[in-house]
Amino acid sequence: SRELVQATVEAAGGEAKLLKLFRIKERLAVSSDENAKGSERVSVLDPPSHWRVGKNDRVKNDKEPATFLVWGWTLNALVDEKSKLESLDEMTINDKPAYGIRVSETVTPPMDLYFDKESKRLTQIRWRTDRHEFSDWKQTDGAWYASKCVGYKLATGKRWYHTEILELERLKELPAGLER
């Protein structure tokens, strides 16, 4: 329902505070080893259209689909007027009840976002062949975001990456030297 989507967005700080153009410093480990340290990188994100690491626009140059995950993670996919939203059956995630919202039309294939029923915070995204679990909520400039994510393959349940946002900064404009 619209009321549930609105309450979900409000729990993240409200539509005006959703992250649209921002920079992150993250530690990413593409590994099944939960103790793998990974490496740090800095990205400028403007999902779903752009994900820049350095001057490389991973969407434009590499056709990187993960920018849609970021678009879902920031909840902007829920408020895009072109998105079709539908409710999913409730389920239990980490021993807590969760509700789901499927986003289609703007995301192919459709993306399923699951939220903790009590806090209304994103707990999981199921998309394509993966399940992404979110945790360790932080706030910056009025926006709440999950600073940790672990990815699993749906078919096997095997972990394949984990990432932690070390720093996040909302940007008012694209940094010099980067193009739209």
PDB file of C-alpha atoms in Angstrom:
ATOM      1  CA  SER A   1       0.000   0.000   0.000  1.00  0.00           C
ATOM      2  CA  ARG A   2       1.040   3.596  -0.439  1.00  0.00           C
ATOM      3  CA  GLU A   3       0.872   4.071   3.318  1.00  0.00           C
ATOM      4  CA  LEU A   4       3.353   1.239   3.885  1.00  0.00           C
ATOM      5  CA  VAL A   5       5.744   2.603   1.238  1.00  0.00           C
ATOM      6  CA  GLN A   6       5.457   6.068   2.781  1.00  0.00           C
ATOM      7  CA  ALA A   7       6.125   4.699   6.292  1.00  0.00           C
ATOM      8  CA  THR A   8       9.123   2.759   4.947  1.00  0.00           C
ATOM      9  CA  VAL A   9      10.576   5.871   3.299  1.00  0.00           C
ATOM     10  CA  GLU A  10       9.902   7.926   6.459  1.00  0.00           C
ATOM     11  CA  ALA A  11      11.836   5.353   8.531  1.00  0.00           C
ATOM     12  CA  ALA A  12      14.838   6.071   6.276  1.00  0.00           C
ATOM     13  CA  GLY A  13      14.573   9.817   6.922  1.00  0.00           C
ATOM     14  CA  GLY A  14      11.864  10.807   4.438  1.00  0.00           C
ATOM     15  CA  GLU A  15      11.842  11.192   0.671  1.00  0.00           C
ATOM     16  CA  ALA A  16      13.671  14.539   0.737  1.00  0.00           C
ATOM     17  CA  LYS A  17      16.566  12.923   2.624  1.00  0.00           C
ATOM     18  CA  LEU A  18      16.996   9.843   0.410  1.00  0.00           C
ATOM     19  CA  LEU A  19      20.509   9.556  -0.998  1.00  0.00           C
ATOM     20  CA  LYS A  20      20.621  10.492  -4.664  1.00  0.00           C
ATOM     21  CA  LEU A  21      24.154  11.738  -5.430  1.00  0.00           C
ATOM     22  CA  PHE A  22      26.765  10.657  -2.908  1.00  0.00           C
ATOM     23  CA  ARG A  23      30.305   9.440  -2.352  1.00  0.00           C
ATOM     24  CA  ILE A  24      31.220   6.353  -0.361  1.00  0.00           C
ATOM     25  CA  LYS A  25      34.448   4.889   0.843  1.00  0.00           C
ATOM     26  CA  GLU A  26      33.920   1.171   1.294  1.00  0.00           C
ATOM     27  CA  ARG A  27      35.834  -1.977   2.065  1.00  0.00           C
ATOM     28  CA  LEU A  28      34.808  -4.720  -0.362  1.00  0.00           C
ATOM     29  CA  ALA A  29      35.788  -8.394  -0.232  1.00  0.00           C
ATOM     30  CA  VAL A  30      34.687 -10.631  -3.080  1.00  0.00           C
ATOM     31  CA  SER A  31      35.192 -13.850  -1.187  1.00  0.00           C
ATOM     32  CA  SER A  32      33.253 -16.595   0.542  1.00  0.00           C
ATOM     33  CA  ASP A  33      35.548 -16.111   3.567  1.00  0.00           C
ATOM     34  CA  GLU A  34      33.707 -13.936   6.095  1.00  0.00           C
ATOM     35  CA  ASN A  35      37.090 -12.910   7.548  1.00  0.00           C
ATOM     36  CA  ALA A  36      38.534 -11.709   4.233  1.00  0.00           C
ATOM     37  CA  LYS A  37      39.716  -8.117   4.671  1.00  0.00           C
ATOM     38  CA  GLY A  38      39.052  -6.978   1.120  1.00  0.00           C
ATOM     39  CA  SER A  39      40.238  -3.685  -0.288  1.00  0.00           C
ATOM     40  CA  GLU A  40      39.069  -0.108  -0.035  1.00  0.00           C
ATOM     41  CA  ARG A  41      37.635   1.920  -2.881  1.00  0.00           C
ATOM     42  CA  VAL A  42      35.904   5.255  -3.285  1.00  0.00           C
ATOM     43  CA  SER A  43      32.830   5.557  -5.482  1.00  0.00           C
ATOM     44  CA  VAL A  44      30.591   8.431  -6.560  1.00  0.00           C
ATOM     45  CA  LEU A  45      27.071   7.120  -7.027  1.00  0.00           C
ATOM     46  CA  ASP A  46      24.080   8.573  -8.831  1.00  0.00           C
ATOM     47  CA  PRO A  47      21.915   5.453  -9.104  1.00  0.00           C
ATOM     48  CA  PRO A  48      20.635   3.911 -11.236  1.00  0.00           C
ATOM     49  CA  SER A  49      22.403   5.807 -14.030  1.00  0.00           C
ATOM     50  CA  HIS A  50      25.976   6.149 -12.744  1.00  0.00           C
ATOM     51  CA  TRP A  51      28.489   4.424 -10.473  1.00  0.00           C
ATOM     52  CA  ARG A  52      31.924   5.937 -10.771  1.00  0.00           C
ATOM     53  CA  VAL A  53      35.081   4.418  -9.328  1.00  0.00           C
ATOM     54  CA  GLY A  54      37.712   7.021 -10.057  1.00  0.00           C
ATOM     55  CA  LYS A  55      36.789   8.369 -13.484  1.00  0.00           C
ATOM     56  CA  ASN A  56      35.425   5.037 -14.707  1.00  0.00           C
ATOM     57  CA  ASP A  57      31.631   5.065 -14.962  1.00  0.00           C
ATOM     58  CA  ARG A  58      30.908   1.391 -14.276  1.00  0.00           C
ATOM     59  CA  VAL A  59      27.381   1.658 -15.705  1.00  0.00           C
ATOM     60  CA  LYS A  60      28.344   3.382 -18.946  1.00  0.00           C
ATOM     61  CA  ASN A  61      31.607   1.516 -19.575  1.00  0.00           C
ATOM     62  CA  ASP A  62      31.090  -1.861 -17.897  1.00  0.00           C
ATOM     63  CA  LYS A  63      27.262  -2.198 -17.996  1.00  0.00           C
ATOM     64  CA  GLU A  64      27.421  -2.797 -14.207  1.00  0.00           C
ATOM     65  CA  PRO A  65      23.967  -3.879 -12.970  1.00  0.00           C
ATOM     66  CA  ALA A  66      24.788  -3.424  -9.248  1.00  0.00           C
ATOM     67  CA  THR A  67      23.851   0.241  -9.541  1.00  0.00           C
ATOM     68  CA  PHE A  68      20.237  -0.973  -9.429  1.00  0.00           C
ATOM     69  CA  LEU A  69      20.970  -2.610  -6.060  1.00  0.00           C
ATOM     70  CA  VAL A  70      22.175   0.758  -4.796  1.00  0.00           C
ATOM     71  CA  TRP A  71      19.019   2.365  -6.202  1.00  0.00           C
ATOM     72  CA  GLY A  72      16.964  -0.179  -4.259  1.00  0.00           C
ATOM     73  CA  TRP A  73      19.149   0.164  -1.143  1.00  0.00           C
ATOM     74  CA  THR A  74      18.643   3.963  -1.129  1.00  0.00           C
ATOM     75  CA  LEU A  75      14.860   3.366  -1.552  1.00  0.00           C
ATOM     76  CA  ASN A  76      14.713   5.696  -4.550  1.00  0.00           C
ATOM     77  CA  ALA A  77      13.302   2.835  -6.628  1.00  0.00           C
ATOM     78  CA  LEU A  78      10.242   2.913  -4.332  1.00  0.00           C
ATOM     79  CA  VAL A  79       9.511   6.580  -4.956  1.00  0.00           C
ATOM     80  CA  ASP A  80      10.166   6.657  -8.716  1.00  0.00           C
ATOM     81  CA  GLU A  81       6.797   7.338 -10.339  1.00  0.00           C
ATOM     82  CA  LYS A  82       7.641   4.888 -13.152  1.00  0.00           C
ATOM     83  CA  SER A  83       8.193   1.990 -10.742  1.00  0.00           C
ATOM     84  CA  LYS A  84       5.415  -0.549 -10.369  1.00  0.00           C
ATOM     85  CA  LEU A  85       5.183  -1.717  -6.754  1.00  0.00           C
ATOM     86  CA  GLU A  86       3.429  -4.766  -5.388  1.00  0.00           C
ATOM     87  CA  SER A  87       3.272  -6.349  -1.962  1.00  0.00           C
ATOM     88  CA  LEU A  88       4.919  -9.692  -1.307  1.00  0.00           C
ATOM     89  CA  ASP A  89       3.995 -12.259   1.308  1.00  0.00           C
ATOM     90  CA  GLU A  90       5.473 -11.644   4.726  1.00  0.00           C
ATOM     91  CA  MET A  91       8.383 -13.846   5.754  1.00  0.00           C
ATOM     92  CA  THR A  92      10.798 -14.266   8.648  1.00  0.00           C
ATOM     93  CA  ILE A  93      14.330 -12.906   8.222  1.00  0.00           C
ATOM     94  CA  ASN A  94      16.842 -13.252  11.065  1.00  0.00           C
ATOM     95  CA  ASP A  95      14.042 -14.447  13.365  1.00  0.00           C
ATOM     96  CA  LYS A  96      12.015 -11.267  12.760  1.00  0.00           C
ATOM     97  CA  PRO A  97       8.877 -10.712  10.696  1.00  0.00           C
ATOM     98  CA  ALA A  98       9.488  -8.885   7.428  1.00  0.00           C
ATOM     99  CA  TYR A  99       7.293  -7.479   4.681  1.00  0.00           C
ATOM    100  CA  GLY A 100       8.268  -7.312   1.038  1.00  0.00           C
ATOM    101  CA  ILE A 101       7.802  -4.933  -1.850  1.00  0.00           C
ATOM    102  CA  ARG A 102       8.514  -5.955  -5.448  1.00  0.00           C
ATOM    103  CA  VAL A 103       9.756  -3.228  -7.791  1.00  0.00           C
ATOM    104  CA  SER A 104       9.259  -3.718 -11.524  1.00  0.00           C
ATOM    105  CA  GLU A 105       8.993  -1.673 -14.739  1.00  0.00           C
ATOM    106  CA  THR A 106      12.097   0.365 -13.759  1.00  0.00           C
ATOM    107  CA  VAL A 107      14.120  -2.719 -12.765  1.00  0.00           C
ATOM    108  CA  THR A 108      14.522  -5.851 -14.893  1.00  0.00           C
ATOM    109  CA  PRO A 109      14.094  -8.485 -13.674  1.00  0.00           C
ATOM    110  CA  PRO A 110      11.867  -7.310 -10.816  1.00  0.00           C
ATOM    111  CA  MET A 111      13.631  -6.680  -7.492  1.00  0.00           C
ATOM    112  CA  ASP A 112      12.233  -7.858  -4.156  1.00  0.00           C
ATOM    113  CA  LEU A 113      13.010  -5.656  -1.147  1.00  0.00           C
ATOM    114  CA  TYR A 114      12.276  -6.917   2.367  1.00  0.00           C
ATOM    115  CA  PHE A 115      11.938  -4.726   5.439  1.00  0.00           C
ATOM    116  CA  ASP A 116      11.932  -5.469   9.160  1.00  0.00           C
ATOM    117  CA  LYS A 117       8.270  -5.156  10.123  1.00  0.00           C
ATOM    118  CA  GLU A 118       8.994  -3.252  13.346  1.00  0.00           C
ATOM    119  CA  SER A 119      11.754  -0.814  12.315  1.00  0.00           C
ATOM    120  CA  LYS A 120      10.722  -0.636   8.627  1.00  0.00           C
ATOM    121  CA  ARG A 121      14.406  -0.733   7.682  1.00  0.00           C
ATOM    122  CA  LEU A 122      15.693  -2.666   4.699  1.00  0.00           C
ATOM    123  CA  THR A 123      16.923  -6.088   5.700  1.00  0.00           C
ATOM    124  CA  GLN A 124      17.258  -7.925   2.390  1.00  0.00           C
ATOM    125  CA  ILE A 125      17.117  -7.568  -1.393  1.00  0.00           C
ATOM    126  CA  ARG A 126      16.545 -10.557  -3.643  1.00  0.00           C
ATOM    127  CA  TRP A 127      17.411  -9.798  -7.224  1.00  0.00           C
ATOM    128  CA  ARG A 128      18.552 -11.801 -10.194  1.00  0.00           C
ATOM    129  CA  THR A 129      20.465 -14.772  -8.741  1.00  0.00           C
ATOM    130  CA  ASP A 130      21.474 -13.189  -5.422  1.00  0.00           C
ATOM    131  CA  ARG A 131      20.308 -12.368  -1.922  1.00  0.00           C
ATOM    132  CA  HIS A 132      21.825  -9.300  -0.250  1.00  0.00           C
ATOM    133  CA  GLU A 133      21.488  -8.877   3.520  1.00  0.00           C
ATOM    134  CA  PHE A 134      21.797  -5.427   5.088  1.00  0.00           C
ATOM    135  CA  SER A 135      22.780  -4.422   8.625  1.00  0.00           C
ATOM    136  CA  ASP A 136      24.578  -1.927  10.860  1.00  0.00           C
ATOM    137  CA  TRP A 137      22.423   1.144  10.341  1.00  0.00           C
ATOM    138  CA  LYS A 138      23.984   4.599  10.462  1.00  0.00           C
ATOM    139  CA  GLN A 139      22.735   8.101   9.800  1.00  0.00           C
ATOM    140  CA  THR A 140      24.240  10.955   7.838  1.00  0.00           C
ATOM    141  CA  ASP A 141      22.633  14.260   6.993  1.00  0.00           C
ATOM    142  CA  GLY A 142      19.190  12.977   8.020  1.00  0.00           C
ATOM    143  CA  ALA A 143      19.347   9.794   5.914  1.00  0.00           C
ATOM    144  CA  TRP A 144      19.521   6.334   7.455  1.00  0.00           C
ATOM    145  CA  TYR A 145      21.502   3.708   5.550  1.00  0.00           C
ATOM    146  CA  ALA A 146      22.717   0.159   6.086  1.00  0.00           C
ATOM    147  CA  SER A 147      26.501   0.311   6.253  1.00  0.00           C
ATOM    148  CA  LYS A 148      27.072  -3.422   5.822  1.00  0.00           C
ATOM    149  CA  CYS A 149      25.932  -5.828   3.146  1.00  0.00           C
ATOM    150  CA  VAL A 150      26.634  -9.515   2.571  1.00  0.00           C
ATOM    151  CA  GLY A 151      25.774 -11.187  -0.723  1.00  0.00           C
ATOM    152  CA  TYR A 152      24.755 -14.824  -1.171  1.00  0.00           C
ATOM    153  CA  LYS A 153      23.944 -16.913  -4.230  1.00  0.00           C
ATOM    154  CA  LEU A 154      20.257 -17.884  -4.122  1.00  0.00           C
ATOM    155  CA  ALA A 155      20.796 -21.308  -5.682  1.00  0.00           C
ATOM    156  CA  THR A 156      23.465 -22.467  -3.218  1.00  0.00           C
ATOM    157  CA  GLY A 157      23.141 -20.103  -0.261  1.00  0.00           C
ATOM    158  CA  LYS A 158      26.911 -19.554  -0.485  1.00  0.00           C
ATOM    159  CA  ARG A 159      28.354 -16.213   0.540  1.00  0.00           C
ATOM    160  CA  TRP A 160      30.207 -14.477  -2.300  1.00  0.00           C
ATOM    161  CA  TYR A 161      30.983 -10.946  -1.072  1.00  0.00           C
ATOM    162  CA  HIS A 162      30.721  -8.552   1.817  1.00  0.00           C
ATOM    163  CA  THR A 163      31.117  -4.825   1.977  1.00  0.00           C
ATOM    164  CA  GLU A 164      31.193  -2.137   4.613  1.00  0.00           C
ATOM    165  CA  ILE A 165      30.690   1.566   4.039  1.00  0.00           C
ATOM    166  CA  LEU A 166      33.419   3.326   5.978  1.00  0.00           C
ATOM    167  CA  GLU A 167      32.437   6.873   4.991  1.00  0.00           C
ATOM    168  CA  LEU A 168      29.409   8.332   3.221  1.00  0.00           C
ATOM    169  CA  GLU A 169      28.963  11.919   2.044  1.00  0.00           C
ATOM    170  CA  ARG A 170      25.964  13.442   0.301  1.00  0.00           C
ATOM    171  CA  LEU A 171      27.041  15.570  -2.683  1.00  0.00           C
ATOM    172  CA  LYS A 172      25.311  18.692  -3.952  1.00  0.00           C
ATOM    173  CA  GLU A 173      26.929  18.434  -7.360  1.00  0.00           C
ATOM    174  CA  LEU A 174      29.077  16.072  -9.361  1.00  0.00           C
ATOM    175  CA  PRO A 175      32.769  16.469  -8.477  1.00  0.00           C
ATOM    176  CA  ALA A 176      34.958  18.250 -11.036  1.00  0.00           C
ATOM    177  CA  GLY A 177      36.256  15.968 -13.757  1.00  0.00           C
ATOM    178  CA  LEU A 178      33.260  13.627 -13.746  1.00  0.00           C
ATOM    179  CA  GLU A 179      30.585  13.678 -16.462  1.00  0.00           C
ATOM    180  CA  ARG A 180      26.897  12.822 -16.469  1.00  0.00           C
TER     181      ARG A 180
END
